[in-house]
Structures are given as structure tokens and as C-alpha cells.
Short mmCIF file of C-alpha atoms and ligand atoms in Angstrom, two decimals:
data_model
loop_
_atom_site.label_atom_id
_atom_site.label_comp_id
_atom_site.label_asym_id
_atom_site.label_seq_id
_atom_site.Cartn_x
_atom_site.Cartn_y
_atom_site.Cartn_z
CA UNK A 725 -74.17 -36.49 209.24
CA UNK A 726 -75.51 -33.51 207.20
CA UNK A 727 -78.83 -33.41 205.25
CA UNK A 728 -78.59 -31.08 203.00
CA UNK A 729 -75.38 -28.83 201.54
CA UNK A 730 -75.39 -25.81 200.18
CA UNK A 731 -72.95 -25.47 197.00
CA UNK A 732 -71.51 -21.60 197.44
CA UNK A 733 -69.82 -21.70 194.06
CA UNK A 734 -69.44 -22.44 189.88
CA UNK A 735 -68.16 -24.21 187.78
CA UNK A 736 -66.50 -27.56 188.02
CA UNK A 737 -65.48 -27.08 191.62
CA UNK A 738 -69.20 -26.99 192.22
CA UNK A 739 -69.86 -30.73 190.09
CA UNK A 740 -67.36 -32.03 192.03
CA UNK A 741 -69.23 -30.72 195.65
CA UNK A 742 -71.95 -31.98 194.75
CA UNK A 743 -70.81 -35.81 192.96
CA UNK A 744 -69.29 -36.09 196.57
CA UNK A 745 -72.54 -35.14 198.55
CA UNK A 746 -74.24 -38.14 195.91
CA UNK A 747 -71.64 -40.38 196.74
CA UNK A 748 -72.37 -39.88 200.76
CA UNK A 749 -75.74 -39.48 200.25
CA UNK A 750 -76.23 -35.93 200.78
CA UNK A 751 -78.97 -33.50 199.83
CA UNK A 752 -77.62 -30.64 197.54
CA UNK A 753 -78.37 -26.75 197.20
CA UNK A 754 -76.89 -24.51 193.71
CA UNK A 755 -76.36 -21.64 193.78
CA UNK A 756 -76.39 -19.86 190.69
CA UNK A 757 -76.12 -15.97 189.12
CA UNK A 758 -78.57 -15.08 186.10
CA UNK A 759 -75.86 -15.65 184.10
CA UNK A 760 -75.10 -19.05 185.65
CA UNK A 761 -78.69 -20.49 184.84
CA UNK A 762 -77.85 -23.04 181.71
CA UNK A 763 -74.71 -23.57 184.38
CA UNK A 764 -74.16 -27.62 184.83
CA UNK A 765 -74.11 -27.15 188.19
CA UNK A 766 -77.26 -25.86 188.15
CA UNK A 767 -78.52 -29.50 187.19
CA UNK A 768 -76.48 -31.76 188.97
CA UNK A 769 -78.14 -30.34 192.41
CA UNK A 770 -80.94 -31.48 193.89
CA UNK A 771 -82.32 -27.41 194.23
CA UNK A 772 -81.00 -24.68 192.44
CA UNK A 773 -81.24 -21.46 193.60
CA UNK A 774 -80.75 -17.73 192.16
CA UNK A 775 -78.94 -15.92 193.72
CA UNK A 776 -77.68 -12.06 191.54
CA UNK A 777 -76.96 -10.99 188.71
CA UNK A 778 -73.63 -11.72 187.19
CA UNK A 779 -71.30 -9.72 189.17
CA UNK A 780 -70.42 -11.51 191.67
CA UNK A 781 -70.11 -8.58 193.92
CA UNK A 782 -73.69 -8.98 194.19
CA UNK A 783 -74.00 -13.04 193.81
CA UNK A 784 -70.92 -15.72 194.37
CA UNK A 785 -69.75 -12.91 197.27
CA UNK A 786 -73.28 -12.15 198.06
CA UNK A 787 -72.87 -13.32 202.02
CA UNK A 788 -76.77 -12.47 202.41
CA UNK A 789 -77.95 -13.77 199.41
CA UNK A 790 -76.79 -16.87 200.23
CA UNK A 791 -77.08 -17.47 203.58
CA UNK A 792 -81.31 -16.88 202.85
CA UNK A 793 -80.82 -19.71 199.44
CA UNK A 794 -79.31 -21.93 202.71
CA UNK A 795 -82.44 -20.47 205.11
CA UNK A 796 -84.94 -21.44 202.05
CA UNK A 797 -83.55 -25.06 201.47
CA UNK A 798 -83.27 -25.81 205.10
CA UNK A 799 -79.49 -26.59 204.31
CA UNK A 800 -77.11 -27.46 206.99
CA UNK A 801 -74.30 -27.06 206.01
CA UNK A 802 -72.05 -24.84 203.18
CA UNK A 803 -69.45 -26.08 201.36
CA UNK A 804 -67.28 -22.52 199.28
CA UNK A 805 -65.20 -24.52 197.01
CA UNK A 806 -62.50 -22.17 196.05
CA UNK A 807 -61.74 -18.89 195.67
CA UNK A 808 -65.18 -16.71 196.36
CA UNK A 809 -65.71 -16.63 200.11
CA UNK A 810 -63.48 -20.22 200.46
CA UNK A 811 -61.16 -18.77 202.82
CA UNK A 812 -63.21 -15.47 203.96
CA UNK A 813 -63.08 -15.34 208.01
CA UNK A 814 -66.30 -13.68 208.02
CA UNK A 815 -68.39 -15.58 206.33
CA UNK A 816 -67.20 -18.68 208.71
CA UNK A 817 -68.21 -16.88 211.75
CA UNK A 818 -71.09 -16.00 210.51
CA UNK A 819 -72.23 -19.46 209.22
CA UNK A 820 -71.44 -20.53 212.70
CA UNK A 821 -73.88 -17.68 214.42
CA UNK A 822 -76.87 -18.86 211.81
CA UNK A 823 -75.78 -22.50 212.83
CA UNK A 824 -74.72 -23.64 209.65
CA UNK A 825 -71.12 -25.90 209.18
CA UNK A 826 -68.97 -23.91 207.73
CA UNK A 827 -67.21 -26.74 205.45
CA UNK A 828 -63.29 -25.48 206.48
CA UNK A 829 -61.08 -24.67 209.21
CA UNK A 830 -62.41 -21.73 212.09
CA UNK A 831 -62.24 -17.91 210.94
CA UNK A 832 -59.15 -17.64 213.73
CA UNK A 833 -57.19 -20.46 211.30
CA UNK A 834 -58.87 -18.70 208.60
CA UNK A 835 -57.46 -15.23 209.54
CA UNK A 836 -54.37 -16.31 211.12
CA UNK A 837 -53.12 -18.04 208.03
CA UNK A 838 -54.53 -15.38 205.60
CA UNK A 839 -52.90 -12.80 206.69
CA UNK A 840 -49.50 -13.91 205.80
CA UNK A 841 -46.13 -12.04 208.33
CA UNK A 842 -48.82 -13.21 210.74
CA UNK A 843 -48.90 -17.13 209.63
CA UNK A 844 -44.62 -16.69 208.90
CA UNK A 845 -44.49 -15.66 212.41
CA UNK A 846 -46.47 -18.22 213.43
CA UNK A 847 -44.37 -20.70 211.68
CA UNK A 848 -41.09 -19.09 213.58
CA UNK A 849 -42.89 -19.57 216.74
CA UNK A 850 -42.89 -23.51 215.97
CA UNK A 851 -39.33 -23.62 214.20
CA UNK A 852 -40.74 -23.98 211.26
CA UNK A 853 -38.34 -23.36 208.31
CA UNK A 854 -39.36 -20.17 206.82
CA UNK A 855 -37.92 -18.82 204.39
CA UNK A 856 -35.87 -15.55 205.45
CA UNK A 857 -36.99 -11.79 205.95
CA UNK A 858 -38.20 -9.58 208.57
CA UNK A 859 -40.36 -10.84 211.48
CA UNK A 860 -43.60 -9.91 210.66
CA UNK A 861 -45.10 -6.33 208.70
CA UNK A 862 -42.60 -4.03 207.67
CA UNK A 863 -43.48 0.26 208.88
CA UNK A 864 -41.24 1.54 206.20
CA UNK A 865 -38.87 2.03 203.54
CA UNK A 866 -36.05 2.99 205.62
CA UNK A 867 -36.41 -0.38 208.21
CA UNK A 868 -37.24 -2.40 204.99
CA UNK A 869 -33.85 -1.60 203.49
CA UNK A 870 -31.69 -1.85 207.14
CA UNK A 871 -33.62 -5.79 206.73
CA UNK A 872 -33.11 -5.58 203.00
CA UNK A 873 -29.39 -5.22 203.51
CA UNK A 874 -29.12 -7.87 206.00
CA UNK A 875 -30.56 -10.14 203.75
CA UNK A 876 -28.85 -9.49 200.95
CA UNK A 877 -30.29 -8.65 197.18
CA UNK A 878 -32.54 -9.79 195.79
CA UNK A 879 -35.76 -9.69 197.75
CA UNK A 880 -39.48 -9.61 197.21
CA UNK A 881 -41.91 -7.31 199.20
CA UNK A 882 -45.27 -9.12 200.18
CA UNK A 883 -48.46 -7.41 200.60
CA UNK A 884 -49.67 -9.71 203.73
CA UNK A 885 -52.89 -10.35 202.73
CA UNK A 886 -52.30 -11.29 199.72
CA UNK A 887 -51.06 -14.44 198.86
CA UNK A 888 -50.80 -16.80 195.45
CA UNK A 889 -48.93 -13.67 193.70
CA UNK A 890 -50.58 -11.36 194.62
CA UNK A 891 -48.77 -7.19 195.73
CA UNK A 892 -45.10 -8.99 195.26
CA UNK A 893 -42.37 -6.69 194.02
CA UNK A 894 -38.59 -8.24 193.50
CA UNK A 895 -36.14 -5.94 194.75
CA UNK A 896 -32.64 -6.74 192.98
CA UNK A 897 -30.43 -3.65 194.30
CA UNK A 898 -31.00 -1.04 196.94
CA UNK A 899 -31.66 1.95 194.76
CA UNK A 900 -34.82 0.55 193.72
CA UNK A 901 -35.81 -0.15 197.87
CA UNK A 902 -37.56 2.96 198.57
CA UNK A 903 -39.72 3.46 195.59
CA UNK A 904 -40.28 -0.76 195.17
CA UNK A 905 -41.60 -0.05 198.63
CA UNK A 906 -43.90 2.35 198.46
CA UNK A 907 -45.59 0.62 195.45
CA UNK A 908 -45.40 -2.24 197.26
CA UNK A 909 -47.81 -0.82 199.85
CA UNK A 910 -49.66 1.89 197.67
CA UNK A 911 -50.77 -1.60 195.66
CA UNK A 912 -51.47 -3.36 198.49
CA UNK A 913 -53.96 -0.62 200.22
CA UNK A 914 -55.80 -0.27 196.96
CA UNK A 915 -56.54 -4.68 196.22
CA UNK A 916 -56.14 -5.68 200.23
CA UNK A 917 -57.64 -2.19 201.74
CA UNK A 918 -54.37 -3.46 204.31
CA UNK A 919 -50.74 -1.80 203.53
CA UNK A 920 -48.74 -3.88 205.97
CA UNK A 921 -46.15 -6.01 203.99
CA UNK A 922 -43.31 -8.12 205.29
CA UNK A 923 -39.90 -8.92 203.06
CA UNK A 924 -37.96 -12.02 201.82
CA UNK A 925 -35.21 -13.34 200.61
CA UNK A 926 -35.88 -13.75 197.45
CA UNK A 927 -35.49 -17.30 195.71
CA UNK A 928 -34.29 -16.71 191.86
CA UNK A 929 -35.09 -20.42 191.22
CA UNK A 930 -37.26 -22.13 193.59
CA UNK A 931 -39.66 -24.89 193.59
CA UNK A 932 -42.85 -24.37 194.32
CA UNK A 933 -43.76 -28.18 196.18
CA UNK A 934 -46.86 -27.67 198.51
CA UNK A 935 -48.33 -31.09 201.04
CA UNK A 936 -51.55 -31.51 200.62
CA UNK A 937 -53.10 -32.25 204.64
CA UNK A 938 -56.19 -33.29 206.41
CA UNK A 939 -56.67 -33.30 209.79
CA UNK A 940 -60.48 -34.42 211.67
CA UNK A 941 -62.02 -33.51 214.65
CA UNK A 942 -59.98 -36.13 216.82
CA UNK A 943 -56.89 -34.48 216.18
CA UNK A 944 -55.49 -36.84 213.36
CA UNK A 945 -53.51 -35.06 211.01
CA UNK A 946 -52.60 -37.12 207.64
CA UNK A 947 -50.13 -36.07 205.00
CA UNK A 948 -51.73 -37.21 201.64
CA UNK A 949 -48.48 -36.34 199.73
CA UNK A 950 -46.56 -33.74 197.83
CA UNK A 951 -47.75 -31.82 194.16
CA UNK A 952 -45.51 -29.85 191.92
CA UNK A 953 -46.74 -26.24 190.92
CA UNK A 954 -43.17 -24.61 189.40
CA UNK A 955 -45.25 -24.37 186.32
CA UNK A 956 -46.62 -21.22 186.91
CA UNK A 957 -47.72 -17.77 184.65
CA UNK A 958 -47.83 -14.40 185.88
CA UNK A 959 -48.81 -16.78 189.34
CA UNK A 960 -51.93 -18.98 188.17
CA UNK A 961 -50.88 -22.41 187.52
CA UNK A 962 -50.62 -23.64 184.77
CA UNK A 963 -49.65 -27.30 185.25
CA UNK A 964 -49.40 -29.43 187.89
CA UNK A 965 -47.65 -33.13 189.22
CA UNK A 966 -47.82 -35.32 192.06
CA UNK A 967 -45.46 -36.53 193.30
CA UNK A 968 -42.62 -34.18 192.51
CA UNK A 969 -40.21 -36.36 190.84
CA UNK A 970 -37.70 -32.89 192.55
CA UNK A 971 -37.36 -34.01 196.08
CA UNK A 972 -36.36 -38.04 197.16
CA UNK A 973 -38.31 -40.07 199.53
CA UNK A 974 -36.10 -38.54 202.68
CA UNK A 975 -37.62 -35.30 202.06
CA UNK A 976 -40.82 -36.17 200.77
CA UNK A 977 -40.87 -37.76 204.62
CA UNK A 978 -39.29 -34.43 206.23
CA UNK A 979 -41.39 -32.04 204.30
CA UNK A 980 -44.84 -34.13 204.81
CA UNK A 981 -44.15 -34.27 208.99
CA UNK A 982 -43.79 -30.61 209.07
CA UNK A 983 -46.98 -30.36 207.58
CA UNK A 984 -48.53 -33.08 209.99
CA UNK A 985 -46.72 -30.52 212.82
CA UNK A 986 -48.61 -26.75 211.21
CA UNK A 987 -51.62 -28.70 211.30
CA UNK A 988 -51.57 -30.07 214.90
CA UNK A 989 -50.82 -27.27 217.11
CA UNK A 990 -52.80 -24.87 214.74
CA UNK A 991 -55.04 -26.96 215.41
CA UNK A 992 -56.33 -27.67 212.11
CA UNK A 993 -59.65 -29.41 211.08
CA UNK A 994 -60.51 -29.90 207.41
CA UNK A 995 -58.25 -30.09 204.28
CA UNK A 996 -55.11 -27.40 204.20
CA UNK A 997 -52.02 -26.81 201.60
CA UNK A 998 -48.85 -25.83 202.96
CA UNK A 999 -46.89 -23.97 200.02
CA UNK A 1000 -42.79 -24.55 200.60
CA UNK A 1001 -39.96 -23.05 198.17
CA UNK A 1002 -38.09 -25.69 197.58
CA UNK A 1003 -34.00 -25.19 196.76
CA UNK A 1004 -32.92 -28.00 195.05
CA UNK A 1005 -29.36 -26.58 195.05
CA UNK A 1006 -29.38 -27.65 199.05
CA UNK A 1007 -32.44 -29.59 198.88
CA UNK A 1008 -33.47 -27.06 202.16
CA UNK A 1009 -37.25 -26.35 202.06
CA UNK A 1010 -38.93 -23.05 203.40
CA UNK A 1011 -42.49 -22.88 204.18
CA UNK A 1012 -44.76 -19.87 201.95
CA UNK A 1013 -48.36 -19.71 202.84
CA UNK A 1014 -50.52 -22.05 203.50
CA UNK A 1015 -54.01 -22.18 201.79
CA UNK A 1016 -56.90 -23.25 203.71
CA UNK A 1017 -59.10 -24.49 201.73
CA UNK A 1018 -59.61 -27.39 199.07
CA UNK A 1019 -57.02 -26.39 196.35
CA UNK A 1020 -57.86 -26.32 192.07
CA UNK A 1021 -54.86 -29.21 192.04
CA UNK A 1022 -56.30 -31.76 194.95
CA UNK A 1023 -57.25 -34.63 191.73
CA UNK A 1024 -53.56 -35.10 191.51
CA UNK A 1025 -52.96 -35.82 194.43
CA UNK A 1026 -56.68 -38.24 194.76
CA UNK A 1027 -55.49 -40.30 191.80
CA UNK A 1028 -51.81 -41.26 193.53
CA UNK A 1029 -53.38 -42.42 197.55
CA UNK A 1030 -56.61 -43.31 195.82
CA UNK A 1031 -58.14 -41.17 198.24
CA UNK A 1032 -61.23 -39.47 197.88
CA UNK A 1033 -60.23 -35.32 199.31
CA UNK A 1034 -63.76 -33.60 198.59
CA UNK A 1035 -65.78 -36.74 200.16
CA UNK A 1036 -63.51 -36.62 203.47
CA UNK A 1037 -63.47 -33.60 204.05
CA UNK A 1038 -67.18 -33.57 204.43
CA UNK A 1039 -67.04 -36.47 205.91
CA UNK A 1040 -64.66 -35.15 208.79
CA UNK A 1041 -66.85 -31.64 208.70
CA UNK A 1042 -69.69 -33.97 210.11
CA UNK A 1043 -66.68 -36.03 213.00
CA UNK A 1044 -65.46 -38.72 210.85
CA UNK A 1045 -62.87 -40.26 212.15
CA UNK A 1046 -60.25 -40.24 209.60
CA UNK A 1047 -58.50 -43.94 208.39
CA UNK A 1048 -55.48 -45.20 210.54
CA UNK A 1049 -54.01 -46.14 206.43
CA UNK A 1050 -53.41 -42.92 205.82
CA UNK A 1051 -50.36 -42.74 208.24
CA UNK A 1052 -48.30 -45.23 205.76
CA UNK A 1053 -49.28 -43.42 202.51
CA UNK A 1054 -46.38 -44.09 199.36
CA UNK A 1055 -46.86 -42.52 196.25
CA UNK A 1056 -48.93 -44.65 193.51
CA UNK A 1057 -47.32 -44.34 190.01
CA UNK A 1058 -47.28 -40.39 188.73
CA UNK A 1059 -50.92 -38.46 188.18
CA UNK A 1060 -50.02 -34.58 186.43
CA UNK A 1061 -53.41 -32.38 185.59
CA UNK A 1062 -53.68 -29.77 182.71
CA UNK A 1063 -55.92 -26.71 183.62
CA UNK A 1064 -57.67 -25.47 180.34
CA UNK A 1065 -58.91 -21.84 179.69
CA UNK A 1066 -61.19 -20.67 177.34
CA UNK A 1067 -58.24 -18.27 176.58
CA UNK A 1068 -56.17 -18.06 172.86
CA UNK A 1069 -52.33 -18.59 173.54
CA UNK A 1070 -51.05 -16.79 170.03
CA UNK A 1071 -53.27 -13.59 171.64
CA UNK A 1072 -51.41 -13.18 175.29
CA UNK A 1073 -54.44 -15.61 176.27
CA UNK A 1074 -56.94 -13.05 175.64
CA UNK A 1075 -59.76 -14.18 177.11
CA UNK A 1076 -62.01 -16.65 175.08
CA UNK A 1077 -65.99 -16.36 176.31
CA UNK A 1078 -68.41 -17.79 173.56
CA UNK A 1079 -70.36 -20.83 172.99
CA UNK A 1080 -68.91 -24.33 172.82
CA UNK A 1081 -70.08 -24.90 169.28
CA UNK A 1082 -68.71 -28.76 169.56
CA UNK A 1083 -67.47 -31.31 172.20
CA UNK A 1084 -64.91 -34.15 172.91
CA UNK A 1085 -63.00 -34.88 175.88
CA UNK A 1086 -61.05 -37.63 175.96
CA UNK A 1087 -61.20 -41.32 178.38
CA UNK A 1088 -59.06 -43.98 178.85
CA UNK A 1089 -57.06 -46.09 181.52
CA UNK A 1090 -56.23 -42.89 183.50
CA UNK A 1091 -57.77 -40.22 182.56
CA UNK A 1092 -59.94 -37.99 184.23
CA UNK A 1093 -61.79 -34.64 182.93
CA UNK A 1094 -62.81 -32.74 185.70
CA UNK A 1095 -65.22 -29.97 183.57
CA UNK A 1096 -68.35 -28.14 183.64
CA UNK A 1097 -69.17 -27.70 179.52
CA UNK A 1098 -70.78 -29.51 178.13
CA UNK A 1099 -71.79 -28.56 173.24
CA UNK A 1100 -74.06 -25.53 173.08
CA UNK A 1101 -72.87 -24.04 177.38
CA UNK A 1102 -71.97 -20.14 176.79
CA UNK A 1103 -68.94 -19.86 178.88
CA UNK A 1104 -69.79 -16.14 179.91
CA UNK A 1105 -66.85 -13.85 180.12
CA UNK A 1106 -67.68 -12.74 184.27
CA UNK A 1107 -65.37 -15.41 186.10
CA UNK A 1108 -61.84 -17.68 186.00
CA UNK A 1109 -61.40 -18.47 182.28
CA UNK A 1110 -61.00 -22.40 183.73
CA UNK A 1111 -63.46 -24.19 181.47
CA UNK A 1112 -61.23 -27.66 182.30
CA UNK A 1113 -59.09 -29.41 183.90
CA UNK A 1114 -58.11 -33.07 182.72
CA UNK A 1115 -56.07 -35.49 184.93
CA UNK A 1116 -54.33 -38.37 184.23
CA UNK A 1117 -52.62 -41.31 185.84
CA UNK A 1118 -49.85 -43.52 184.82
CA UNK A 1119 -47.55 -45.53 186.57
CA UNK A 1120 -44.88 -43.60 185.60
CA UNK A 1121 -43.63 -40.04 185.12
CA UNK A 1122 -42.77 -40.43 181.66
CA UNK A 1123 -46.00 -42.73 181.26
CA UNK A 1124 -47.96 -39.35 182.50
CA UNK A 1125 -46.75 -37.66 179.95
CA UNK A 1126 -47.20 -39.25 176.95
CA UNK A 1127 -50.63 -40.49 178.49
CA UNK A 1128 -51.57 -36.37 178.54
CA UNK A 1129 -50.59 -35.68 175.62
CA UNK A 1130 -52.59 -38.63 173.93
CA UNK A 1131 -55.65 -37.42 175.77
CA UNK A 1132 -54.76 -33.40 175.11
CA UNK A 1133 -54.66 -34.31 170.89
CA UNK A 1134 -57.72 -36.30 171.35
CA UNK A 1135 -59.19 -33.30 173.31
CA UNK A 1136 -61.94 -31.15 170.70
CA UNK A 1137 -63.45 -27.98 171.87
CA UNK A 1138 -64.83 -26.20 169.14
CA UNK A 1139 -66.27 -22.69 169.47
CA UNK A 1140 -63.58 -20.67 171.37
CA UNK A 1141 -60.09 -20.31 171.74
CA UNK A 1142 -58.41 -22.47 174.72
CA UNK A 1143 -54.99 -23.15 175.94
CA UNK A 1144 -54.31 -26.58 174.87
CA UNK A 1145 -51.89 -26.17 172.02
CA UNK A 1146 -49.76 -23.85 174.83
CA UNK A 1147 -50.41 -27.62 176.71
CA UNK A 1148 -49.35 -29.47 174.37
CA UNK A 1149 -45.96 -27.83 173.63
CA UNK A 1150 -45.20 -27.57 177.64
CA UNK A 1151 -45.63 -31.57 178.01
CA UNK A 1152 -42.99 -32.19 174.67
CA UNK A 1153 -40.22 -29.39 176.14
CA UNK A 1154 -37.26 -30.78 176.64
CA UNK A 1155 -36.58 -29.24 180.15
CA UNK A 1156 -40.56 -30.04 181.09
CA UNK A 1157 -39.56 -33.77 180.66
CA UNK A 1158 -36.28 -33.63 182.46
CA UNK A 1159 -37.99 -32.99 185.57
CA UNK A 1160 -35.13 -29.89 186.36
CA UNK A 1161 -37.67 -27.03 186.05
CA UNK A 1162 -38.13 -24.16 188.82
CA UNK A 1163 -40.97 -20.98 188.74
CA UNK A 1164 -38.71 -19.78 185.96
CA UNK A 1165 -39.39 -22.11 183.84
CA UNK A 1166 -42.44 -20.59 181.97
CA UNK A 1167 -40.46 -16.98 182.17
CA UNK A 1168 -38.06 -18.10 179.61
CA UNK A 1169 -41.02 -20.65 177.63
CA UNK A 1170 -41.88 -19.75 174.31
CA UNK A 1171 -45.95 -20.58 172.73
CA UNK A 1172 -45.03 -21.26 168.86
CA UNK A 1173 -47.87 -20.72 166.98
CA UNK A 1174 -48.30 -23.73 164.98
CA UNK A 1175 -50.48 -23.00 161.83
CA UNK A 1176 -53.08 -26.58 161.97
CA UNK A 1177 -54.17 -24.91 165.90
C1 LIG B 938 -41.36 -16.77 196.59
C2 LIG B 938 -40.37 -17.03 195.29
C3 LIG B 938 -39.32 -16.52 195.77
N1 LIG B 938 -38.79 -16.24 196.60
N2 LIG B 938 -41.01 -15.84 197.71
C4 LIG B 938 -45.48 -16.64 196.29
C5 LIG B 938 -46.79 -16.48 195.19
C6 LIG B 938 -46.50 -17.39 194.98
N3 LIG B 938 -47.67 -18.39 193.95
C7 LIG B 938 -45.52 -17.30 194.09
N4 LIG B 938 -44.57 -16.97 195.34
C8 LIG B 938 -43.23 -17.03 195.11
N5 LIG B 938 -42.85 -16.67 195.99
C9 LIG B 938 -39.60 -15.50 197.63
N6 LIG B 938 -39.04 -15.61 198.78
C10 LIG B 938 -41.10 -17.62 194.22
C11 LIG B 938 -42.47 -17.58 193.85
C12 LIG B 938 -42.89 -17.74 192.31
C13 LIG B 938 -42.34 -17.28 191.24
C14 LIG B 938 -42.75 -15.73 191.95
C15 LIG B 938 -42.52 -15.15 190.81
C16 LIG B 938 -43.56 -16.00 189.43
C17 LIG B 938 -43.73 -17.39 189.08
C18 LIG B 938 -43.52 -17.24 190.48
C19 LIG B 938 -43.99 -19.27 190.40
C20 LIG B 938 -43.83 -20.29 191.91
C21 LIG B 938 -43.47 -19.50 192.94
#
């Protein structure tokens, strides 16, 4: 078992990992940039080391600095959390070369799944249903146009090193194709230093459903069921729920089986999420991409399975054999997570950093708040604007919606603007309540600014 884990992250996920380590009995090392000196994760860890200035490239992405911190404190493992270095295959390799366990999959798997075109090719070879599209990358717009004509418009051009919506171009007809293709390639070069792009048939109104999997080092792989993540704004998930109310138990079982097959075939170790596009009309699902890290929205899965994903992720990398009861999981009730960002929804979600002057977080049966903020905390402007995740669990979706509306009403975060009013309007929206929403939901949803906000 690990004696000491260095948590190479900040904010709520750093706290989450520290809490899981405490429960196991593992000592923890926090790293922080100078603007995060007063952040809670530096307080809750057993040790805390400043690794550089605010700029992520000089701190949370600074591999030599992080490794020095691990060496100084005699850490024997590093947990990357999500974002930052969590899907950096070089970091995984460097940890291994320095006798540090990287709490994540091997660098080969990170590389394969991080290269979206090669991930598709891997799935195709495994006979996994993938979105119709190009075989591998597309080298030029002439080749691309041929593929697009065969697929039929609309199509979508995606950066192979992208993912999460970055470097995507939707093309509705052939006249726009060459320009879109050339733009996608140049954006991919700028954003990811990799011009490789691929093409897929564009699904106009899919649902975004993902399957959580966990694997130990003994070849056991289990599905921890599904999450619905279709409520996205500019490819940032806003609200997630588990299980999805849009798929039948039969589809849930099939998506789980396909996901377990993928993890087994690639020799996956640890936790991972396979993202699918789901077409409600045909009840068909298609592999879109695989994320090789813990995800922001993991708590909704923990609530419906009563299984601690982060704790077991750490234990799996320390050699734990996963329990057999995971093989016939059924969703227990319904869970919803609202991401609370320090942004002003009435000003096009402009970031709203600053000091939290007063704070009241909700509680009660089936209510969980994962946050690193406190009254007096100064939210820095250097990082992601998410300041809290409010998660509820109830015996039905309807009760979970009512419970979430209630706890959002209870919540008080003063001193900065937050997206709480936006979340309340989503939860009260008839299309959302019906469950028949898809990835276009927020494109047509109108936030109404109210005086008493
Ligand atoms: C798609 C798609 C429809 N058709 N691919 C990729 C990254 C992920 N964050 C969203 N992605 C999508 N890929 C094909 N072939 C729809 C999405 C999608 C989406 C696209 C645009 C705007 C919002 C979206 C929300 C969820 C999914």
C-alpha cells in the first residue's frame, strides 16, 4: 500500500483525493502555486509545498517542480486528478521512470485514447460501434470532401489531439467544406501542435451518455453504470445526472458490456470513462472518445452505486482485487450534480473572481457539496471558474430535481456572481424535466435575468 500520495492538483478535486487517502490511511502531500497558498487543500494535506507562480505552466503543469516535491517528501505515488497533467502520457512515463506510481493508466493507453483518430481505429478493430466517419486521419480537404460526400452532410471535423469539443468544425454543405477543413487543421496546429483531423457524420440532436468503468491489476473490469451529460454549454458540462432517464435497462446493459470489453481488450487499469453519442430515434449508441482520468462528475455515480470511485481508484493502483458484487450493479435511485461556477450568467458567463464574503452551503439527507471555498476565500482568476459541485441523491429523478431546486435555494455564496440562478432555471425547465433533452438543449435555452438575483 502507498505510504504517501502527492496530489498534483488543486481545488475541490485535490480535497476529494486527500479525503480518500485519509480514509485509507495514506499520508498526503499538497502542491500549490503562490496564489493558492491559502487554498483548503494545502491545509487538509499532511504536507504542502509551493511549486511555483500562478501561471499553470510554471506550477501545476511544471513536471520537474512536481517531481522535486515528490522526491523531497518521499511520496511513492502521484494522483493527477483531472485536467492539468492527468492525461499527459509523458508525465505518466516520467513518474514510472522515477519509481513513482502514477495513479492512472499506462502512458501507452493515455496516448492511444488521447489520439482520438487512433482511438476510433482501435474501436473499429474491436468491432465497437463508432460514429460513421473516416478511417484514421484525413490528410487534405480533397480527400475529406470525398469522405463527407459519402457520409452525407452535415459532417463534423475533429482534431485528433482535441477532445472535449476543442478543435471541432461542423460543416453543413460541400461549398463550406474546404474552408472549414483548412481552418480546423490550422486551429489544431495552433491548439495542439498537431494538424491531424478526422471526420464523422454529425448527429444533429444526440444525447451524450458516458459509462464509468473501473479495472484492477488482476484483469477484473466492471461498469459503474451510466451518466447523462447532455447539458453542456460551449462543451463545458453544466449539470450531470445518473442514471440517464433516456436509456432502457437493456441499452444500459449493452453499453456497459461494450465498455467493459473495451477496457479488457486494451488492458486498462484504474478508472476511465467512455463517452458515447446516443441516438434516441434508433436507440443506437456510438463510441465517441475515452477519458483516462477521474472526471468532475464522478460523484453522481458514487451516489447511485454507493461505491467510492476515488478511494478504489487508489486501491486498484496499489493492487486491490475489486469486489465481485460490482458485476451486477443496478442504479440505486437517481443523482444530479450541478457545477457552480464563479461566473455571471447575466453577463454572458463572464468570470467573477474575488472574495467570498459570506457562505452557506446546503445539507440534509442525500445532499453532498464538494467544494474548496470558504468565507473569506479569494477566488483567483488564474484557473477554472468552477468553485463547487452540489450533488443530490433521491429515490426518483423527480424527487432529485425537487431536492436540487431546494438546496440551490438554500445556497448562499456572496461576494462573487455564480451560476446558481442559471442552474435553478435549467432544473425548472419543462424540456429538462421531461428528460427528452439532448446536446442542443442549452443552444435554445434562454436564461432570464431576474431582479432579485
Ligand atoms: C459530436 C456530436 C455530434 N455528432 N460528434 C464532441 C466533444 C464533446 N464535448 C461534444 N462532442 C460532440 N461530438 C458527432 N459526430 C455532438 C457533440 C456534442 C456537442 C457538440 C456541439 C455542442 C455541444 C455538444 C454537447 C455534447 C456533445
